[in-house]
Short mmCIF file of C-alpha atoms in Angstrom, two decimals:
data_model
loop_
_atom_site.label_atom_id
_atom_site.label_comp_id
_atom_site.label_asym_id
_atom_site.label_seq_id
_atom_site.Cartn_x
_atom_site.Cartn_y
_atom_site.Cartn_z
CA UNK A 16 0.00 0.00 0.00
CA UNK A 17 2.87 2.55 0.53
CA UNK A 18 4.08 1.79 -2.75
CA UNK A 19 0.80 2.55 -4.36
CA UNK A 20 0.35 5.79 -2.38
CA UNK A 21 3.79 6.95 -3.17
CA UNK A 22 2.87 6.07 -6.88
CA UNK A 23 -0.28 8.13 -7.03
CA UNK A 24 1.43 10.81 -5.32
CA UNK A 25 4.22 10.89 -8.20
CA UNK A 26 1.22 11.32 -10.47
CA UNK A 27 -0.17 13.83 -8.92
CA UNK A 28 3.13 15.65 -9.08
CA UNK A 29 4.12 14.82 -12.79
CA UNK A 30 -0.02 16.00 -13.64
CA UNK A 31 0.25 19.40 -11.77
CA UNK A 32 3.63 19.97 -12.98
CA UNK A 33 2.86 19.40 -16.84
CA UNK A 34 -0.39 22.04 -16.52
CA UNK A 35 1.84 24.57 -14.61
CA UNK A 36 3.94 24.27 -18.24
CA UNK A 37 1.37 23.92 -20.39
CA UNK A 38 -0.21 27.24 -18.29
CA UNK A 39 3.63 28.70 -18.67
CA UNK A 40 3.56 27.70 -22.01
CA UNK A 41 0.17 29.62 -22.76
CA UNK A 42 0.77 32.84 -20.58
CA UNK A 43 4.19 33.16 -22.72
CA UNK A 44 1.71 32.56 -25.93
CA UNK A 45 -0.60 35.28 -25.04
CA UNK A 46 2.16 37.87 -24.14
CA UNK A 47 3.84 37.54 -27.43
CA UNK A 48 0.87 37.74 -29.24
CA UNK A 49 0.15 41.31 -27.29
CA UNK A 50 3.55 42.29 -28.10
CA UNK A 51 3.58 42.14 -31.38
CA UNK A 52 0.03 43.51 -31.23
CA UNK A 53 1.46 46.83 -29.86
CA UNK A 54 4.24 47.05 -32.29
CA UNK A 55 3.93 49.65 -34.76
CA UNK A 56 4.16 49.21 -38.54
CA UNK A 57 4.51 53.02 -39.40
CA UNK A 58 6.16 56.07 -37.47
CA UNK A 59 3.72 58.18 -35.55
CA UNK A 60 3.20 61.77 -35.51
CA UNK A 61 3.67 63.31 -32.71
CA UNK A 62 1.41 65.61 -30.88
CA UNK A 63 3.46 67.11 -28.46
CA UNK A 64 6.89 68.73 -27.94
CA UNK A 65 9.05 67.47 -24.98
CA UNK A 66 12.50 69.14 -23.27
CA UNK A 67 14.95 66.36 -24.88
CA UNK A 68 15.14 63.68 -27.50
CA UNK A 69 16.96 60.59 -26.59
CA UNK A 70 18.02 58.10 -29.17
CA UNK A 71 19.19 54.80 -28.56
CA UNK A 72 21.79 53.85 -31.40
CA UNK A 73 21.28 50.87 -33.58
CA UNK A 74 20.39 52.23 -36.56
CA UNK A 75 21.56 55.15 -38.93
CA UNK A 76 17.91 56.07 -39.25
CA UNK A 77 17.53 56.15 -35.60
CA UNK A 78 19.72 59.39 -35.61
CA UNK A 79 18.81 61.21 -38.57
CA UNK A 80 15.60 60.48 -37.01
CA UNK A 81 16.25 62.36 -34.01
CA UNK A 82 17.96 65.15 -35.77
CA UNK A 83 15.41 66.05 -37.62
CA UNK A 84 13.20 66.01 -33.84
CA UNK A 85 15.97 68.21 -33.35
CA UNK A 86 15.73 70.12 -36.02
CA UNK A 87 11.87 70.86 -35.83
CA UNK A 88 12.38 72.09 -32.32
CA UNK A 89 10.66 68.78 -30.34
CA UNK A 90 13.03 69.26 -28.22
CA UNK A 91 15.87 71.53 -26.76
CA UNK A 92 18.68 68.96 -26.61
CA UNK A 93 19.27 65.16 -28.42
CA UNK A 94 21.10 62.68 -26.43
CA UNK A 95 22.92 59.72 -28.83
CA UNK A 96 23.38 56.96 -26.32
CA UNK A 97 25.40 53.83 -27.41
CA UNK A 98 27.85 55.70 -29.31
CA UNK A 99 30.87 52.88 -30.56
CA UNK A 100 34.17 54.60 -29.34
CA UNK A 101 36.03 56.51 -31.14
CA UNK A 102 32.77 58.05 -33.29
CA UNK A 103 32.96 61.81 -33.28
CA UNK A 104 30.42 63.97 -33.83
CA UNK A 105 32.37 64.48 -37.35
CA UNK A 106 31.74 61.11 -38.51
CA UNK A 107 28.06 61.94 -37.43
CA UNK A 108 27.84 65.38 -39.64
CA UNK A 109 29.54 63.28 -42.59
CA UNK A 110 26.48 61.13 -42.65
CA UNK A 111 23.48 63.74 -41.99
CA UNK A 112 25.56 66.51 -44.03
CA UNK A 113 22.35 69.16 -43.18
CA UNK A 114 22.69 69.03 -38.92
CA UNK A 115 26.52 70.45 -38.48
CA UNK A 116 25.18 72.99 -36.38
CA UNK A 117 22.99 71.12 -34.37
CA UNK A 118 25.97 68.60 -33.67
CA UNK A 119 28.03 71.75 -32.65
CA UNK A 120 25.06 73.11 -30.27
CA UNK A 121 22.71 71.08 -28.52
CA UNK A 122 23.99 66.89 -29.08
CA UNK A 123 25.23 65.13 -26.39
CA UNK A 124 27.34 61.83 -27.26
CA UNK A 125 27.25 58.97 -24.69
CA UNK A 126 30.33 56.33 -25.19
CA UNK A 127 29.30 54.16 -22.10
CA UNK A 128 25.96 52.66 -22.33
CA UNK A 129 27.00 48.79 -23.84
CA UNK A 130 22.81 47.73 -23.51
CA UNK A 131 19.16 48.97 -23.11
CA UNK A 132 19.78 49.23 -19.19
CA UNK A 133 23.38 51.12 -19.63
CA UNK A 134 21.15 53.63 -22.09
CA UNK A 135 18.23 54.12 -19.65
CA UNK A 136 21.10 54.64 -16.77
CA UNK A 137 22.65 57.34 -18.81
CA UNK A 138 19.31 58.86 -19.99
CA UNK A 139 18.92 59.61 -16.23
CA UNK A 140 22.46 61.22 -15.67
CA UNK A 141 21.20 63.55 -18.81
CA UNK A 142 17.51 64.27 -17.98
CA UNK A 143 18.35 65.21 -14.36
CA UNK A 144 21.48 67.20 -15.36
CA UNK A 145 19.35 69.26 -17.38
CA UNK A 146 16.16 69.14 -15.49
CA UNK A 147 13.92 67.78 -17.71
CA UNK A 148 10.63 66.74 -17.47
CA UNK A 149 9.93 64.53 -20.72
CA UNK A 150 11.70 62.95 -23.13
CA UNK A 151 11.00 62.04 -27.03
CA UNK A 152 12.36 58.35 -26.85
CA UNK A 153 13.88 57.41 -30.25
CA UNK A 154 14.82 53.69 -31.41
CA UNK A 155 13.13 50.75 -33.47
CA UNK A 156 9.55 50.15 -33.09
CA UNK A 157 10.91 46.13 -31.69
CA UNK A 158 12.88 47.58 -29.53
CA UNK A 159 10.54 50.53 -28.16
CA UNK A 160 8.69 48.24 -25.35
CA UNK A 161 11.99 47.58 -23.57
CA UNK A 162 13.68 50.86 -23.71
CA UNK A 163 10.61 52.69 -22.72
CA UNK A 164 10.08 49.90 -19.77
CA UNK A 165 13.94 50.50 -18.79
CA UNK A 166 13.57 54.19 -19.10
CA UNK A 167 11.05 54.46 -17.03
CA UNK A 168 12.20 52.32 -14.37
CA UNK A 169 15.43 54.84 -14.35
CA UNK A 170 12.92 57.88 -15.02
CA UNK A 171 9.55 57.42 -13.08
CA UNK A 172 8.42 60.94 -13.01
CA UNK A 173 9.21 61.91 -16.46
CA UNK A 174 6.93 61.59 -19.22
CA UNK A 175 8.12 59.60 -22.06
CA UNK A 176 6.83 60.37 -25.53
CA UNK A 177 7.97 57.18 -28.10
CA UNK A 178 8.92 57.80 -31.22
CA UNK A 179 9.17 54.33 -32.96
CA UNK A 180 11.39 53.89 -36.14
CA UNK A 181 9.75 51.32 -38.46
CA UNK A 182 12.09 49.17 -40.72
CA UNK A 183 11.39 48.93 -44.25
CA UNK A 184 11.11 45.12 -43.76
CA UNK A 185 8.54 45.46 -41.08
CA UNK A 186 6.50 47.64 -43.58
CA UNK A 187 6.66 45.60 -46.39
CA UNK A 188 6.21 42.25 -44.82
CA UNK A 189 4.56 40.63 -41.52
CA UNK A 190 7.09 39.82 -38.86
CA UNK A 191 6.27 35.85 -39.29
CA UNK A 192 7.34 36.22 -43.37
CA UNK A 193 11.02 36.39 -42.68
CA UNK A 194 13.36 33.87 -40.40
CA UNK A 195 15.45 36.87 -39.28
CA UNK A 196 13.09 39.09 -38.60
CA UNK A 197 11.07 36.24 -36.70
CA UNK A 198 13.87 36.00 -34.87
CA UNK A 199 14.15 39.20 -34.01
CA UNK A 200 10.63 40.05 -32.95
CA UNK A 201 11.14 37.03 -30.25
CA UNK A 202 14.50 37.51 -29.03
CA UNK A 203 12.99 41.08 -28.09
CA UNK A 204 10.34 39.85 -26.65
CA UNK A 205 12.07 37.38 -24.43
CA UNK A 206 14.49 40.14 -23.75
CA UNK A 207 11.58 42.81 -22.29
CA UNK A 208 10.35 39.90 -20.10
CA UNK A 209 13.54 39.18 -18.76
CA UNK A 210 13.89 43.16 -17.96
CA UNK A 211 10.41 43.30 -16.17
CA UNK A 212 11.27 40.20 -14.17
CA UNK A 213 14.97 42.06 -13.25
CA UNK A 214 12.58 45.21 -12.63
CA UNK A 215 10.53 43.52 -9.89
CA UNK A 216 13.20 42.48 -8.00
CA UNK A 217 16.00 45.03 -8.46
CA UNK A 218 16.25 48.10 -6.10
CA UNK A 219 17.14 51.40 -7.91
CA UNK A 220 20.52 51.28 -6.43
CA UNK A 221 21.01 47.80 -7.74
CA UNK A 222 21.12 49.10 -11.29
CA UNK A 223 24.66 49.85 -11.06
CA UNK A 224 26.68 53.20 -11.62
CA UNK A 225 28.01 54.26 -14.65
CA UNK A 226 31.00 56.93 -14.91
CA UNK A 227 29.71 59.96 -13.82
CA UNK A 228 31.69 61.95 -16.97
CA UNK A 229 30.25 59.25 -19.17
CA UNK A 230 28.45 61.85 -20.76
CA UNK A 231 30.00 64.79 -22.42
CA UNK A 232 29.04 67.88 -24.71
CA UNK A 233 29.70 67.54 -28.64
#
């Protein structure tokens, strides 16, 4: 009789464990259906100005992007975060030949930020350097959950106006059309989960310190 009741009780286990999985399995379903729901396939129009522009790099049209936020007068100042090393704000004007003065005047290059959380930490040096009390968030429409997740997390009091950049790809083509871009889509997806579960459980301080001259004027 032991035997049999230690049995059933392994049952019992294995049964609950495979629905928690199969409930795991479904819940992970469902959110990437939503998040691909939410994903834009054009650029919006904004309605409202903000104090700064931040773009996360990634992109070439992420920048001229920005610069042309810039430009417009969205916003007083553009923060580039991600810059590679060694990219001046020379190379920049070489490829968006009409914003030399704008690179001269109000960009601000960050060299440290490696990933979305880096970015978000150094979009919070920036924004409370200058006092500013929204931001125009700049970067890929797949990539716009996460950084505005992150940046808020860093920035809780600031309003955060997203400005997605659509690929030509994601235009032209559903997501699901294209290994790469499948790809893509789902790494990013598994990536902004991973963030919100880090999120719960990390403390602001947590979030580590970047270089406090990580930041400088172009």
């Amino acid at each position: 009789m032991p035997g049999l009741k230690a049995a059933v009780r392994r049952r019992r286990i294995m049964a609950m464990i495979v629905k928690l999985a199969v409930l795991g399995v479904l819940a992970l379903a469902l959110g990437f259906v939503g998040f691909i729901w939410l994903l834009p396939s054009q650029e919006v129009a904004l309605d409202r100005n903000a104090d700064g522009i931040v773009v996360l790099t990634g992109g070439a049209s992420r920048v001229t992007d920005a610069l042309e936020l810039l430009a417009s007068g969205r916003g007083k100042r553009l923060l580039i975060t991600g810059v590679n090393p060694g990219t001046t704000t020379g190379d920049i004007a070489r490829q968006t030949v009409d914003y030399g003065r704008l690179l001269n005047c109000c960009v601000d290059l960050d060299y440290s930020a490696l990933n979305t959380l880096g970015n978000a930490v150094q979009a919070r040096r920036w924004a409370v350097d200058h006092r500013f009390q929204s931001l125009i968030v700049v970067t890929s429409a797949y990539h716009m959950p996460r950084a505005l997740a992150e940046l808020a997390h860093q920035l809780p009091d600031v309003a955060l106006i997203p400005f997605p950049v659509v690929s030509d790809r994601l235009r032209v083509e559903p997501w699901w059309s294209n290994g790469t871009t499948t790809r893509l889509v789902l790494s990013e997806y598994l990536k902004y989960l991973a963030a919100k579960v880090r999120m719960r459980f990390d403390a602001f301080a947590e979030t580590g310190e970047l270089p406090a001259r990580a930041i400088r004027p172009a």
